[in-house]
Amino acid sequence: MKLGKRLKKIDEGNNFFYLTLALIALLISSAMAEVVGTGIINHLLQLFIIITFIVCLFSLRFDRNWSRFLISLTICWVIVSVIKLALSIREMDFIMLALTFAFFFGTFKSTAKQVLFQGDVTINKVIGSVALFLLLGLMWAIVYLIVIEYSPNAFTGMEAISWGENFSNAAYFSFVTLTTLGYGDISPLTPLAQVIVYLEAIVGVFYMAIVVSSLVSANIEQREHHNG
């Protein structure tokens, strides 16, 4: 009940705060899920993902076109998840990952549209830029999990286990790469994996400069308009 009341209070002045909070909670909860038994990790992670989807939907409901798209993806994801649970069809893992990537991509595009191209620069939009960064890391993490599904030996440091058990490791590696830290405990081995990794590193290098410069220039124009 409290969650429902909170979600109803989401508006265009605070929506990115809730979106960012949900994404951070997903990352933290995925790491905490590894503490429990192996068989429970997948179910817990799926629950956390669904909660994240719901918060994303409420946060971005002001963009009606993307809202419908994201709702459709969420429904498909739940259906595929139930089929996977009931029938234990391994191929459903790829579909779930593809739908998760599509959802995060749709969320990223809708958020970028609202943060970079609509209205004045506000604290909410600054928080939205953080959400964009988190979404980039999550999208690449999903791509790494898809690669591992078809090439189990694509990375050192990540075993060929279920994607739910690997999610935390993939997210860790993704954000380490995105921020160009490169600890070296996980490394790409295959050419495809290497290409995906250095593309993420390139995006990470340019993201802050592009987004920050866009927000700064928009803020300057906003001040000049108000002063003029």
CSV table of C-alpha atoms in Angstrom, one decimal, residues 11-212:
chain,number,residue,atom,x,y,z
A,11,ASP,CA,5.4,13.6,-11.0
A,12,GLU,CA,7.6,15.3,-13.6
A,13,GLY,CA,9.4,17.2,-10.9
A,14,ASN,CA,10.7,14.1,-9.1
A,15,ASN,CA,10.3,11.2,-11.5
A,16,PHE,CA,14.0,10.7,-12.1
A,17,PHE,CA,14.8,10.6,-8.4
A,18,TYR,CA,12.6,7.5,-8.2
A,19,LEU,CA,14.0,6.0,-11.4
A,20,THR,CA,17.6,6.4,-10.2
A,21,LEU,CA,16.7,5.0,-6.8
A,22,ALA,CA,15.1,1.9,-8.4
A,23,LEU,CA,18.2,1.3,-10.6
A,24,ILE,CA,20.6,1.6,-7.6
A,25,ALA,CA,18.3,-0.7,-5.6
A,26,LEU,CA,18.4,-3.3,-8.4
A,27,LEU,CA,22.2,-3.2,-8.4
A,28,ILE,CA,22.5,-3.6,-4.7
A,29,SER,CA,19.8,-6.2,-4.4
A,30,SER,CA,21.4,-8.3,-7.2
A,31,ALA,CA,24.6,-8.4,-5.2
A,32,MET,CA,22.7,-9.2,-2.0
A,33,ALA,CA,20.8,-12.0,-3.7
A,34,GLU,CA,24.1,-14.0,-4.1
A,35,VAL,CA,24.2,-14.4,-0.4
A,36,VAL,CA,21.2,-16.8,-0.5
A,37,GLY,CA,21.1,-20.2,-2.0
A,38,THR,CA,21.9,-20.7,-5.6
A,39,GLY,CA,18.4,-21.9,-6.5
A,40,ILE,CA,16.8,-18.8,-5.1
A,41,ILE,CA,19.0,-16.2,-6.8
A,42,ASN,CA,17.2,-16.3,-10.1
A,43,HIS,CA,13.7,-15.9,-8.5
A,44,LEU,CA,14.9,-13.1,-6.3
A,45,LEU,CA,16.5,-11.3,-9.2
A,46,GLN,CA,13.4,-11.6,-11.3
A,47,LEU,CA,11.4,-10.1,-8.5
A,48,PHE,CA,13.8,-7.2,-8.2
A,49,ILE,CA,13.7,-6.7,-12.0
A,50,ILE,CA,9.9,-6.6,-12.0
A,51,ILE,CA,9.8,-4.1,-9.2
A,52,THR,CA,12.4,-2.0,-11.1
A,53,PHE,CA,10.2,-2.2,-14.2
A,54,ILE,CA,7.1,-1.0,-12.3
A,55,VAL,CA,9.0,2.0,-10.9
A,56,CYS,CA,10.4,2.8,-14.4
A,57,LEU,CA,6.9,2.7,-15.8
A,58,PHE,CA,5.5,5.1,-13.2
A,59,SER,CA,8.5,7.4,-13.6
A,60,LEU,CA,8.2,7.6,-17.4
A,61,ARG,CA,4.4,7.5,-17.7
A,62,PHE,CA,4.5,11.1,-18.8
A,63,ASP,CA,5.9,10.0,-22.1
A,64,ARG,CA,2.8,8.1,-23.4
A,65,ASN,CA,4.3,6.6,-26.5
A,66,TRP,CA,7.3,5.0,-24.7
A,67,SER,CA,5.1,4.2,-21.7
A,68,ARG,CA,2.9,1.9,-23.9
A,69,PHE,CA,6.0,0.3,-25.4
A,70,LEU,CA,7.5,-0.4,-21.9
A,71,ILE,CA,4.2,-1.8,-20.6
A,72,SER,CA,4.1,-4.2,-23.6
A,73,LEU,CA,7.7,-5.3,-22.9
A,74,THR,CA,6.9,-5.8,-19.2
A,75,ILE,CA,3.9,-8.0,-20.0
A,76,CYS,CA,6.0,-10.1,-22.4
A,77,TRP,CA,8.8,-10.4,-19.9
A,78,VAL,CA,6.4,-11.7,-17.2
A,79,ILE,CA,4.9,-14.2,-19.6
A,80,VAL,CA,8.3,-15.5,-20.7
A,81,SER,CA,9.4,-15.7,-17.1
A,82,VAL,CA,6.4,-17.8,-16.2
A,83,ILE,CA,7.0,-20.1,-19.2
A,84,LYS,CA,10.6,-20.5,-18.2
A,85,LEU,CA,9.7,-21.3,-14.6
A,86,ALA,CA,6.9,-23.8,-15.6
A,87,LEU,CA,8.7,-25.6,-18.4
A,88,SER,CA,12.4,-25.0,-17.7
A,89,ILE,CA,13.1,-24.1,-21.4
A,90,ARG,CA,16.6,-22.8,-21.5
A,91,GLU,CA,16.0,-20.8,-24.7
A,92,MET,CA,13.7,-18.6,-22.6
A,93,ASP,CA,16.8,-17.1,-21.0
A,94,PHE,CA,17.9,-15.4,-24.2
A,95,ILE,CA,14.4,-14.0,-24.7
A,96,MET,CA,14.2,-12.7,-21.1
A,97,LEU,CA,17.6,-11.0,-21.6
A,98,ALA,CA,16.6,-9.6,-24.9
A,99,LEU,CA,13.4,-8.2,-23.4
A,100,THR,CA,15.3,-6.8,-20.4
A,101,PHE,CA,17.8,-5.0,-22.8
A,102,ALA,CA,14.9,-3.6,-24.8
A,103,PHE,CA,13.2,-2.3,-21.7
A,104,PHE,CA,16.4,-0.6,-20.4
A,105,PHE,CA,17.0,0.8,-23.9
A,106,GLY,CA,13.5,2.2,-24.1
A,107,THR,CA,13.9,3.6,-20.6
A,108,PHE,CA,17.2,5.2,-21.6
A,109,LYS,CA,15.8,6.7,-24.8
A,110,SER,CA,12.7,8.2,-23.0
A,111,THR,CA,14.8,9.5,-20.1
A,112,ALA,CA,17.4,11.1,-22.5
A,113,LYS,CA,14.6,12.8,-24.4
A,114,GLN,CA,13.2,14.3,-21.2
A,115,VAL,CA,16.6,15.2,-19.7
A,116,LEU,CA,18.4,16.6,-22.7
A,117,PHE,CA,15.7,18.0,-25.0
A,118,GLN,CA,12.7,19.1,-22.9
A,119,GLY,CA,12.3,22.1,-20.6
A,120,ASP,CA,14.7,23.8,-18.3
A,121,VAL,CA,17.6,22.3,-16.4
A,122,THR,CA,16.5,21.3,-12.9
A,123,ILE,CA,17.8,19.1,-10.1
A,124,ASN,CA,15.5,16.4,-11.3
A,125,LYS,CA,17.2,16.5,-14.7
A,126,VAL,CA,20.6,16.3,-13.1
A,127,ILE,CA,19.5,13.2,-11.3
A,128,GLY,CA,18.1,12.0,-14.6
A,129,SER,CA,21.6,12.2,-16.1
A,130,VAL,CA,22.7,9.8,-13.3
A,131,ALA,CA,19.9,7.4,-14.3
A,132,LEU,CA,21.1,7.5,-17.9
A,133,PHE,CA,24.6,6.5,-16.8
A,134,LEU,CA,23.2,3.6,-14.7
A,135,LEU,CA,21.1,2.5,-17.6
A,136,LEU,CA,24.1,2.4,-19.9
A,137,GLY,CA,25.9,0.2,-17.5
A,138,LEU,CA,22.9,-2.1,-17.1
A,139,MET,CA,22.4,-2.4,-20.9
A,140,TRP,CA,26.0,-3.4,-21.4
A,141,ALA,CA,25.7,-5.9,-18.5
A,142,ILE,CA,22.8,-7.5,-20.3
A,143,VAL,CA,24.8,-7.7,-23.5
A,144,TYR,CA,27.6,-9.5,-21.7
A,145,LEU,CA,25.1,-12.0,-20.3
A,146,ILE,CA,23.8,-12.6,-23.8
A,147,VAL,CA,27.3,-13.2,-25.1
A,148,ILE,CA,28.0,-15.7,-22.3
A,149,GLU,CA,24.8,-17.5,-23.1
A,150,TYR,CA,26.2,-18.4,-26.6
A,151,SER,CA,29.9,-18.3,-25.8
A,152,PRO,CA,30.5,-19.6,-22.2
A,153,ASN,CA,34.2,-19.0,-22.4
A,154,ALA,CA,34.0,-15.4,-23.7
A,155,PHE,CA,35.3,-13.9,-20.4
A,156,THR,CA,37.7,-14.9,-17.8
A,157,GLY,CA,36.4,-14.5,-14.3
A,158,MET,CA,32.8,-15.2,-15.2
A,159,GLU,CA,31.6,-18.7,-15.2
A,160,ALA,CA,29.1,-20.3,-17.6
A,161,ILE,CA,26.2,-20.3,-15.0
A,162,SER,CA,22.7,-19.0,-15.2
A,163,TRP,CA,22.3,-15.4,-16.1
A,164,GLY,CA,20.6,-14.6,-12.8
A,165,GLU,CA,23.7,-15.9,-10.9
A,166,ASN,CA,26.0,-14.0,-13.2
A,167,PHE,CA,24.0,-10.7,-13.2
A,168,SER,CA,25.9,-9.1,-10.3
A,169,ASN,CA,29.3,-10.0,-11.9
A,170,ALA,CA,28.2,-8.7,-15.3
A,171,ALA,CA,27.0,-5.5,-13.8
A,172,TYR,CA,30.2,-5.1,-11.8
A,173,PHE,CA,32.4,-5.6,-14.9
A,174,SER,CA,30.2,-3.3,-17.0
A,175,PHE,CA,30.5,-0.4,-14.6
A,176,VAL,CA,34.2,-1.0,-14.1
A,177,THR,CA,34.6,-0.8,-17.9
A,178,LEU,CA,32.2,2.2,-18.3
A,179,THR,CA,34.3,4.2,-15.8
A,180,THR,CA,37.5,2.9,-17.4
A,181,LEU,CA,38.8,1.5,-14.1
A,182,GLY,CA,39.8,-1.9,-15.5
A,183,TYR,CA,40.7,-3.9,-12.5
A,184,GLY,CA,41.6,-7.0,-14.7
A,185,ASP,CA,39.8,-9.6,-12.6
A,186,ILE,CA,37.4,-10.1,-15.5
A,187,SER,CA,38.6,-9.9,-19.0
A,188,PRO,CA,37.2,-10.6,-22.5
A,189,LEU,CA,38.7,-13.4,-24.5
A,190,THR,CA,36.8,-13.7,-27.8
A,191,PRO,CA,37.0,-11.0,-30.5
A,192,LEU,CA,33.3,-10.2,-30.2
A,193,ALA,CA,33.5,-9.8,-26.4
A,194,GLN,CA,36.6,-7.5,-26.8
A,195,VAL,CA,34.8,-5.3,-29.3
A,196,ILE,CA,31.8,-4.9,-27.0
A,197,VAL,CA,34.0,-4.1,-24.1
A,198,TYR,CA,36.1,-1.4,-25.8
A,199,LEU,CA,32.9,0.1,-27.2
A,200,GLU,CA,31.6,0.5,-23.7
A,201,ALA,CA,34.9,2.1,-22.6
A,202,ILE,CA,34.6,4.6,-25.4
A,203,VAL,CA,31.0,5.4,-24.5
A,204,GLY,CA,32.0,5.8,-20.9
A,205,VAL,CA,34.8,8.3,-21.8
A,206,PHE,CA,32.5,10.5,-23.8
A,207,TYR,CA,29.3,10.2,-21.9
A,208,MET,CA,30.0,12.6,-19.1
A,209,ALA,CA,31.5,15.2,-21.4
A,210,ILE,CA,28.5,15.1,-23.8
A,211,VAL,CA,25.8,15.0,-21.2
A,212,VAL,CA,27.3,17.5,-18.9
